PDB file of C-alpha atoms and ligand atoms in Angstrom:
ATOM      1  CA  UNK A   1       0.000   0.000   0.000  1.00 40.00           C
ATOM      2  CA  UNK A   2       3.504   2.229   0.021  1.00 42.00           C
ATOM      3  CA  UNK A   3       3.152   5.308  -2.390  1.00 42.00           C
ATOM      4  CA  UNK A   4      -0.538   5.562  -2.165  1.00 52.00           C
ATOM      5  CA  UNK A   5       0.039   9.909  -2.836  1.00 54.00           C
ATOM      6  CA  UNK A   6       2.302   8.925  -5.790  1.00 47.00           C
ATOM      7  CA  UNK A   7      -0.125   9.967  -8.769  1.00 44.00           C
ATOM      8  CA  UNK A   8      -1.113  13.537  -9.260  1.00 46.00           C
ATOM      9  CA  UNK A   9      -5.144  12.986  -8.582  1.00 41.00           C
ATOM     10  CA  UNK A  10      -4.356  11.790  -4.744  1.00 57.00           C
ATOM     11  CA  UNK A  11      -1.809  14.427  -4.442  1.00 58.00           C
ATOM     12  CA  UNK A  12      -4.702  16.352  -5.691  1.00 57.00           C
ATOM     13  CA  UNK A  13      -6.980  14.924  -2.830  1.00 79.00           C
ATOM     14  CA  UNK A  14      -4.325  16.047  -0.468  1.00 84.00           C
ATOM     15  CA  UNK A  15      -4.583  19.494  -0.764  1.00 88.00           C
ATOM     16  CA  UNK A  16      -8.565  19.050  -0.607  1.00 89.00           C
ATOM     17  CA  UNK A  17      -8.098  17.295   2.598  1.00 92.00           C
ATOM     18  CA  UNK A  18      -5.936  19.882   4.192  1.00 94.00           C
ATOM     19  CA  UNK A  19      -7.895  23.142   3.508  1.00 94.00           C
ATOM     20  CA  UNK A  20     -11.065  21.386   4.669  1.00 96.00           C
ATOM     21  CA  UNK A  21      -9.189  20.206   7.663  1.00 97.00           C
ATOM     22  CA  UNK A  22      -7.878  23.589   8.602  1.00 97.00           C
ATOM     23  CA  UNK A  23     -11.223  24.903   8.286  1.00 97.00           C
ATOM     24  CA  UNK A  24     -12.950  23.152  10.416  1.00 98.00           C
ATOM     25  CA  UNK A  25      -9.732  23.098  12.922  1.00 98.00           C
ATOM     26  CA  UNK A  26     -10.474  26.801  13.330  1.00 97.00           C
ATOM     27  CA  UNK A  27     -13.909  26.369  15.326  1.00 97.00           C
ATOM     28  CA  UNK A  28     -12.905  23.206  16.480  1.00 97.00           C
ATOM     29  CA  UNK A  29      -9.138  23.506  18.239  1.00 97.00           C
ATOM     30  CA  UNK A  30      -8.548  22.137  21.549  1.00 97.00           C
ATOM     31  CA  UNK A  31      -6.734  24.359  23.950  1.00 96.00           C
ATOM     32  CA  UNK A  32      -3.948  23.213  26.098  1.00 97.00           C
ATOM     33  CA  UNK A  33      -1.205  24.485  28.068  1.00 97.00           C
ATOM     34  CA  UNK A  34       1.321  22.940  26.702  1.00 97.00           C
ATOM     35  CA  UNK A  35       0.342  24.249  23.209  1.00 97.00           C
ATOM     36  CA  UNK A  36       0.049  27.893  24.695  1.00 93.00           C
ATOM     37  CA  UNK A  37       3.276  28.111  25.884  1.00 93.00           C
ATOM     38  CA  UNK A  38       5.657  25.869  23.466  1.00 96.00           C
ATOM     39  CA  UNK A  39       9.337  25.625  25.002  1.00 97.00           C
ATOM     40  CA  UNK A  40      11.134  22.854  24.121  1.00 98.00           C
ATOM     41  CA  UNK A  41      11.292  21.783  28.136  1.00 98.00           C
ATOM     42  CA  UNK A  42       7.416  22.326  28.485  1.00 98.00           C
ATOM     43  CA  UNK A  43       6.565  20.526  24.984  1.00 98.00           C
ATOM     44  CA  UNK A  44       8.813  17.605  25.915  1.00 98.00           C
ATOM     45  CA  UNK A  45       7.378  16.956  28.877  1.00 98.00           C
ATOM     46  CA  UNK A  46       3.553  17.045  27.653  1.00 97.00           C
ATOM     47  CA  UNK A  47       4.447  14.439  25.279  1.00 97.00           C
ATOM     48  CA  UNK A  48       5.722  12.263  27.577  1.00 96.00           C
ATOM     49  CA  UNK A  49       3.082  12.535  29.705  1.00 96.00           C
ATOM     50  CA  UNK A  50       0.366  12.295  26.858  1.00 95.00           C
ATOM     51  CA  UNK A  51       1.771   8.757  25.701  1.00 89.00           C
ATOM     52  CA  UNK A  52      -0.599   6.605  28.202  1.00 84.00           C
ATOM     53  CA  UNK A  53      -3.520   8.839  29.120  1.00 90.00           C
ATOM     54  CA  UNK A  54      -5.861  11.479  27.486  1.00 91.00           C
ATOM     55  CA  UNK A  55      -4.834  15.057  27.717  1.00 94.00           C
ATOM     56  CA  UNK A  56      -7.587  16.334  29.748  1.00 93.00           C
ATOM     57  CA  UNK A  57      -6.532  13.999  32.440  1.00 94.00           C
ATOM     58  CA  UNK A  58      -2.776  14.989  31.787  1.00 96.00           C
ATOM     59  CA  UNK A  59      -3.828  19.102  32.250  1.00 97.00           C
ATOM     60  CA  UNK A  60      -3.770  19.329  35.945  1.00 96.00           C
ATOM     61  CA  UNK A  61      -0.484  17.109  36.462  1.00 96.00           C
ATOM     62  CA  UNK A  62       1.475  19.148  33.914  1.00 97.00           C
ATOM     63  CA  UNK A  63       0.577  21.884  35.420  1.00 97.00           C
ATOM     64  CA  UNK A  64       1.476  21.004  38.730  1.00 96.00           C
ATOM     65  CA  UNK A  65       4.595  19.273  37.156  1.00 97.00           C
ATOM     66  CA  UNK A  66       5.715  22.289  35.235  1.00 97.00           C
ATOM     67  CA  UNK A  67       5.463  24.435  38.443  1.00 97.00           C
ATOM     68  CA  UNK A  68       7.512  22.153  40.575  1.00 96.00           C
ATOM     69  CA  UNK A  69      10.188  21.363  38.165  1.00 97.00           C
ATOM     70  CA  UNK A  70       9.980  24.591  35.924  1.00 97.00           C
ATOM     71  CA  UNK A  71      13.756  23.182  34.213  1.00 98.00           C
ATOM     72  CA  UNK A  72      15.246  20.134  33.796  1.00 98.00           C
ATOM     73  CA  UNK A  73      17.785  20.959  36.041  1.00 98.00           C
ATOM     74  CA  UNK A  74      14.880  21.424  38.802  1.00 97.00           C
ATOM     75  CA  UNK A  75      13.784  17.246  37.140  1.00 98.00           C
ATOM     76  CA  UNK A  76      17.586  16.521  37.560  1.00 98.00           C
ATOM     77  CA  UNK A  77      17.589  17.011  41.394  1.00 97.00           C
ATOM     78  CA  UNK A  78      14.105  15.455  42.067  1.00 96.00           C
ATOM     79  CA  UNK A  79      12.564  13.369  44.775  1.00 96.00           C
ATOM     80  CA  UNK A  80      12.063  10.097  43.500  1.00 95.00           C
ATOM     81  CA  UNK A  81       8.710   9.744  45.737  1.00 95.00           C
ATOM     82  CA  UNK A  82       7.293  13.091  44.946  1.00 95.00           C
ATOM     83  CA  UNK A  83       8.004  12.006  41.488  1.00 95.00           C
ATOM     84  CA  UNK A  84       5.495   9.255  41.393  1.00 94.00           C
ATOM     85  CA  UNK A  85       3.300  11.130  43.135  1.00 94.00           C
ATOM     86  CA  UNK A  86       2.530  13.402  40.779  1.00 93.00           C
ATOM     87  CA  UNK A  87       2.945  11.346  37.708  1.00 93.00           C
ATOM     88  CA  UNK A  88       1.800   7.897  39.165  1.00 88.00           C
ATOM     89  CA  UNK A  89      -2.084   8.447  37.842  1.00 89.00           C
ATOM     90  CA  UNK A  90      -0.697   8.941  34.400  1.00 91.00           C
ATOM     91  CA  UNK A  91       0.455   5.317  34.176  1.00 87.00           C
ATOM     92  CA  UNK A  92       3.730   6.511  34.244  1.00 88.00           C
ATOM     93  CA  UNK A  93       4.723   4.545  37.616  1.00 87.00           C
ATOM     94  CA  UNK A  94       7.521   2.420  36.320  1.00 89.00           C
ATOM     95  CA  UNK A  95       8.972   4.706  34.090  1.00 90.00           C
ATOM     96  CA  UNK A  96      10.006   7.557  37.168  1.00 93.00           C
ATOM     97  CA  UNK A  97      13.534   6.562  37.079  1.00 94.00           C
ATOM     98  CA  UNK A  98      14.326   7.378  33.940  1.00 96.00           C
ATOM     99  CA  UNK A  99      12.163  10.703  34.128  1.00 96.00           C
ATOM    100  CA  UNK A 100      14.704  12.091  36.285  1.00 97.00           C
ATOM    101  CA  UNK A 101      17.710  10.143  34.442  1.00 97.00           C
ATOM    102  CA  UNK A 102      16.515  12.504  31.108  1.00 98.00           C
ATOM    103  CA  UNK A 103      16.891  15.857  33.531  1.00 98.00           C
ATOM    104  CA  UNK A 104      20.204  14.838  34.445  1.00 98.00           C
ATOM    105  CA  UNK A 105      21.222  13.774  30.952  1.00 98.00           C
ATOM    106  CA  UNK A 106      19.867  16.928  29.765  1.00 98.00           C
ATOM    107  CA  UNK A 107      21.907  18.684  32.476  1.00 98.00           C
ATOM    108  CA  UNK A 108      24.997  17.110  32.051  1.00 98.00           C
ATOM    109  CA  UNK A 109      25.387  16.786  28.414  1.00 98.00           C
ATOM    110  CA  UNK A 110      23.628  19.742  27.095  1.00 98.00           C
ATOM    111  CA  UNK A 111      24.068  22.185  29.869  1.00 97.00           C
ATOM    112  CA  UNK A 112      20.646  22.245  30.920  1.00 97.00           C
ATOM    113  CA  UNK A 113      18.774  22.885  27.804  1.00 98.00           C
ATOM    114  CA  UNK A 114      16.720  20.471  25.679  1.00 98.00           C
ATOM    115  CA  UNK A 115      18.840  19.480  22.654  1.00 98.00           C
ATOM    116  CA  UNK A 116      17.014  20.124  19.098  1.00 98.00           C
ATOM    117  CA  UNK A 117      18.879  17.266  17.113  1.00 97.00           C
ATOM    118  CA  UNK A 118      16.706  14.174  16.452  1.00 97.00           C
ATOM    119  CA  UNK A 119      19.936  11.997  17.439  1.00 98.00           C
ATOM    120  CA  UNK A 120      20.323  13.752  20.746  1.00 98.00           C
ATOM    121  CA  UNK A 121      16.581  14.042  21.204  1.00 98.00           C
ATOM    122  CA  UNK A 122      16.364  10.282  20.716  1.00 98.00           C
ATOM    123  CA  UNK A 123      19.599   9.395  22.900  1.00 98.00           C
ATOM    124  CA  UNK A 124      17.945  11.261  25.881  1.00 98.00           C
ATOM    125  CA  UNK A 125      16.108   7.963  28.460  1.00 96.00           C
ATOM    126  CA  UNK A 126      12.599   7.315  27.657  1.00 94.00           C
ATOM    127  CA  UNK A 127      12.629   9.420  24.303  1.00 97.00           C
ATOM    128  CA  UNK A 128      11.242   7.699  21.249  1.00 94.00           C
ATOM    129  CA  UNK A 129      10.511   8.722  17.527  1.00 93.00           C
ATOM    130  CA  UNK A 130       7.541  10.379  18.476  1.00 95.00           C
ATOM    131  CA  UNK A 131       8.188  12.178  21.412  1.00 96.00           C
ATOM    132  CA  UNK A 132      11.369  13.285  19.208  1.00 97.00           C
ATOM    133  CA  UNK A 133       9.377  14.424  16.094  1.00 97.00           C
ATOM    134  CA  UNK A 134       6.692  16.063  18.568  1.00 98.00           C
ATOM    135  CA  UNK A 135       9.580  18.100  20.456  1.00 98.00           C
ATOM    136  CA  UNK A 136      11.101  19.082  16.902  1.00 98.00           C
ATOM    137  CA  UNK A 137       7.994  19.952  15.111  1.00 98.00           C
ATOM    138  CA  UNK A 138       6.136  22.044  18.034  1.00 98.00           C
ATOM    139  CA  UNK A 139       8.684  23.598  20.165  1.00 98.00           C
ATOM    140  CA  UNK A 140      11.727  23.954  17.102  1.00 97.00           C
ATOM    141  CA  UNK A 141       9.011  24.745  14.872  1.00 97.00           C
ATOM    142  CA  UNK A 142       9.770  21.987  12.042  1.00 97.00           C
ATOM    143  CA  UNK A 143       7.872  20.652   9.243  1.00 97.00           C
ATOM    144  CA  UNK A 144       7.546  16.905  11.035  1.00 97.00           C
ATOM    145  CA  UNK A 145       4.908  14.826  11.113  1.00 96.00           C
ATOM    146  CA  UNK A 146       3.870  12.758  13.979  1.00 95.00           C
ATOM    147  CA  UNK A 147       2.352   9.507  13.704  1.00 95.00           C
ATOM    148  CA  UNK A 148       0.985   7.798  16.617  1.00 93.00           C
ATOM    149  CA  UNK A 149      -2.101   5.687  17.203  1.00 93.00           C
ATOM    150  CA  UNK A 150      -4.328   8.420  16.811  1.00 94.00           C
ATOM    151  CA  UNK A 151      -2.975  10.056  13.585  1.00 96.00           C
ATOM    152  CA  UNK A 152      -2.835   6.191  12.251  1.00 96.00           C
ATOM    153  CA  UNK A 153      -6.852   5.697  12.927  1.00 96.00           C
ATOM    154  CA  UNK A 154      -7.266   8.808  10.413  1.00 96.00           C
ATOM    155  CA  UNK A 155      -4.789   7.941   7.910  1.00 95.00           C
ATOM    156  CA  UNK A 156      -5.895   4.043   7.420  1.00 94.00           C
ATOM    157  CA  UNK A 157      -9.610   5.247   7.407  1.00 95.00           C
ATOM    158  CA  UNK A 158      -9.280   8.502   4.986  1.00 94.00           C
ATOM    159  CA  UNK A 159      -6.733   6.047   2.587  1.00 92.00           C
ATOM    160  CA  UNK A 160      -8.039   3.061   3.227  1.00 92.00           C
ATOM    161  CA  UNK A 161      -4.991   1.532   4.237  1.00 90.00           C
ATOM    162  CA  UNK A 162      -3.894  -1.981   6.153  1.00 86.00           C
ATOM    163  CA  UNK A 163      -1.149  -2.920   7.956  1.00 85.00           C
ATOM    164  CA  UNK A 164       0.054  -6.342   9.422  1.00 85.00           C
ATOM    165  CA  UNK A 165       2.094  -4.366  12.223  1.00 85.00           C
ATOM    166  CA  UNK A 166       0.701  -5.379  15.497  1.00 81.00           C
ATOM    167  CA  UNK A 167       2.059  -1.714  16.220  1.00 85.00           C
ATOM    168  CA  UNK A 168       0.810   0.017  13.241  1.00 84.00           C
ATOM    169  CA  UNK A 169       2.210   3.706  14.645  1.00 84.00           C
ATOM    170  CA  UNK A 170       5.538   1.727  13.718  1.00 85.00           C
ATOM    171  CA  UNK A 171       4.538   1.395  10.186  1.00 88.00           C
ATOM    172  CA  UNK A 172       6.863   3.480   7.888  1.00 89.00           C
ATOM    173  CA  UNK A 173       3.982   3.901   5.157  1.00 92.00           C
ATOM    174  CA  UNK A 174       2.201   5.860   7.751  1.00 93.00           C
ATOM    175  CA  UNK A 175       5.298   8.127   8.648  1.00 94.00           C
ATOM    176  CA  UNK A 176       5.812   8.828   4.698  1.00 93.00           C
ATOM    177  CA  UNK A 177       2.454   9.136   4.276  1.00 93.00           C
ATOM    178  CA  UNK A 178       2.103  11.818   7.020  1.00 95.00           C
ATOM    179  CA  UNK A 179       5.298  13.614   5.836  1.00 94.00           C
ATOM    180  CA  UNK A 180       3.986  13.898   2.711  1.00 93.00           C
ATOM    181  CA  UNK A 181       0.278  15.624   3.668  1.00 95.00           C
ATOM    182  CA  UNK A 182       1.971  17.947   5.543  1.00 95.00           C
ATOM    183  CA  UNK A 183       1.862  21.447   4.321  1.00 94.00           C
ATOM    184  CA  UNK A 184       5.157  23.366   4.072  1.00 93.00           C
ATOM    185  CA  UNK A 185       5.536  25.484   7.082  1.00 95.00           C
ATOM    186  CA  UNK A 186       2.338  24.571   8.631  1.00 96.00           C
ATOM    187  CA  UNK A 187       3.246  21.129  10.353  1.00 97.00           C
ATOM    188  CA  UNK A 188       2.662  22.324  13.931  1.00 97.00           C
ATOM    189  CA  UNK A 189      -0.946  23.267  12.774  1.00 97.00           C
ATOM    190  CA  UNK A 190      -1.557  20.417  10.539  1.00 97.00           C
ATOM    191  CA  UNK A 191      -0.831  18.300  12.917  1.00 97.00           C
ATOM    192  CA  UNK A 192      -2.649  19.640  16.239  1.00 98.00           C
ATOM    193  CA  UNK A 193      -5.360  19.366  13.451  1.00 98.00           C
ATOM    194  CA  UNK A 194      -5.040  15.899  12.587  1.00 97.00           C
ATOM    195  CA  UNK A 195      -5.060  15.121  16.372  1.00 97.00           C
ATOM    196  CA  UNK A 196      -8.015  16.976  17.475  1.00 97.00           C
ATOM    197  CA  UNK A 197      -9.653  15.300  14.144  1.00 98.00           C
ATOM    198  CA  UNK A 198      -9.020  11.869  16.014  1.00 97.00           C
ATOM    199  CA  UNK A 199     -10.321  12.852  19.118  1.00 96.00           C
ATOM    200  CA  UNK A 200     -13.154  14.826  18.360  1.00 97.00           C
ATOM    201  CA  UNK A 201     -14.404  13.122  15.252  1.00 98.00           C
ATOM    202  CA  UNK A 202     -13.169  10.048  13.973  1.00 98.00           C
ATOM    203  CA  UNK A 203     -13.709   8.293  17.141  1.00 97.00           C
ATOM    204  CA  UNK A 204     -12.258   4.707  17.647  1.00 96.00           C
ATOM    205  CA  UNK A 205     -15.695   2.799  17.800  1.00 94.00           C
ATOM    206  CA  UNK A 206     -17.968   5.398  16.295  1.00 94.00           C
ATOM    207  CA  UNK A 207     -16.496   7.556  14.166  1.00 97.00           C
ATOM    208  CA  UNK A 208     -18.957  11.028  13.371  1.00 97.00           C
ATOM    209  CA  UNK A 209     -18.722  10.697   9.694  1.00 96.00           C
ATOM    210  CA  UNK A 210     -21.623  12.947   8.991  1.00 95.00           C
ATOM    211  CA  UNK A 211     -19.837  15.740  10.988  1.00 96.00           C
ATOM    212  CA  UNK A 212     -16.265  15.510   9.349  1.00 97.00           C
ATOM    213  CA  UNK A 213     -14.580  18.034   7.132  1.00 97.00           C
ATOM    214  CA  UNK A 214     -12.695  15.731   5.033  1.00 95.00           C
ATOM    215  CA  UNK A 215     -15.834  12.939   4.722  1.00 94.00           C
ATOM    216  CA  UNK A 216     -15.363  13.710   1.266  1.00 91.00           C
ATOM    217  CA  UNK A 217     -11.588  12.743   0.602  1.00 88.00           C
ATOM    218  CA  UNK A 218     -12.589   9.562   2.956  1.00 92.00           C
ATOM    219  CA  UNK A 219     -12.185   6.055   1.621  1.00 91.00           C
ATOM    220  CA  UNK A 220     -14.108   4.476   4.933  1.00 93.00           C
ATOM    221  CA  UNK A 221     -16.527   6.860   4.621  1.00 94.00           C
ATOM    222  CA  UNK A 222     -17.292   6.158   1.137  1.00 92.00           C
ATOM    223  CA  UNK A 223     -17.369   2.642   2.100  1.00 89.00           C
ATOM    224  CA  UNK A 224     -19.642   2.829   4.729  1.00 86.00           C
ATOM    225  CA  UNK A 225     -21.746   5.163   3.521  1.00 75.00           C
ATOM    226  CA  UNK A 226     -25.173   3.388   4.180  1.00 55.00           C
ATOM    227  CA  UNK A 227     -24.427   2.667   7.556  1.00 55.00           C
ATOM    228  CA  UNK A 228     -23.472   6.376   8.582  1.00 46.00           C
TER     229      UNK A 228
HETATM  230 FE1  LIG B 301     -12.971   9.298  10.182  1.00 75.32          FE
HETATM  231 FE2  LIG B 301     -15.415   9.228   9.119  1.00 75.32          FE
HETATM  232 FE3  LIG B 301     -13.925  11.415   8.926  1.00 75.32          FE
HETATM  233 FE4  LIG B 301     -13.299   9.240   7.542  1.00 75.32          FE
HETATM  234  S1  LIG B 301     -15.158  10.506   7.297  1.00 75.32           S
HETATM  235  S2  LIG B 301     -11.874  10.550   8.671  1.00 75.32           S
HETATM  236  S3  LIG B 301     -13.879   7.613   8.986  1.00 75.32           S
HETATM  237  S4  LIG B 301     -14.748  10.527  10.803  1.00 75.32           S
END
């Protein structure tokens, strides 16, 4: 299913998709701190918190989080057990340790500020791809696109893709196929869009076809069409 925008009609589609998309994104943005206020430390953090549990539930503890240890420097010298207090409800138990391991890392190879390069971004504990791409694309204000289970519910449904990855955020169609959608200098936007689109509209059980800007560029929605 690799090279499914290859041909100048879906390429064509694309840009249909994305105006409709940012469109509707205008009414239809969700607001969060972390997208307020976009420092690399701040942005890093959210993302790493947003990996196991919703973001309205992740609000107050980033918050709190954010206050407490306002630096990674502030992360580097933390309390283990206050630690997992305040990140424990976020499923995020286990991985404490290495929480505080990335504020020290960040402290003692890159003096205390978040790196920007991918390789150091991805060298840092408990940083993956995403996280990475999520850090360069909001806070360093890159054109990256972010795929994660979310974004991959949208792109199978609107392309009408399959995957046999048991992991299917892992997939590198869906990474290509999301670099390729996004709009030159617009990523950050594009892809708060795509996200809200996921959790406002095209819902995991029931998605709210007859509600969605881009039901027309949708190969699910063509499909199911009777049924929605
Ligand atoms: Fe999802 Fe339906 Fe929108 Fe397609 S039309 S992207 S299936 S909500």
């Amino acid at each position: 299913m690799g090279g499914v925008l290859s041909g100048g009609q879906k390429l064509g589609d694309a840009r249909v998709l994305r105006r409709r998309l940012f469109r509707w994104h205008r009414s239809h943005r969700r607001q969060f701190p972390w997208r307020k206020n976009r420092t690399l430390y701040r942005v890093l953090i959210a993302e790493l918190f947003l990996q196991r549990t919703q973001a309205k539930q992740v609000v107050p503890v980033f918050r709190s989080f954010v206050r407490r240890f306002s630096t990674p420097a502030h992360l580097a010298r933390a309390n283990l057990r206050l630690l997992l207090r305040m990140v424990k409800g976020l499923g995020l138990a286990g991985r404490v340790p290495r929480l505080r391991e990335m504020g020290r890392e960040i402290v003692r190879v890159h003096e205390g500020r978040v790196p920007t390069r991918r390789e150091d971004l991805l060298a840092l504990p408990g940083v993956g791809p995403y996280v990475a791409a999520a850090v360069l694309c909001f806070a360093v204000g890159r054109d990256e696109p972010i795929v994660d289970a979310n974004v991959v519910r949208v792109l199978r449904r609107v392309y009408g893709l399959q995957t046999n990855r048991s992991r299917p955020h892992t997939d590198n169609m869906f990474w290509d196929l999301a670099r390729r959608l996004l709009p030159k200098g617009r990523a950050a936007d594009f892809n708060y869009a795509i996200l809200d689109l996921a959790a406002l509209v095209c819902l995991p059980r029931k998605p709210r076809c007859a509600e969605c800007p881009v039901m027309v560029s949708c190969a699910w929605a063509a499909d199911h069409a009777e049924k929605t």
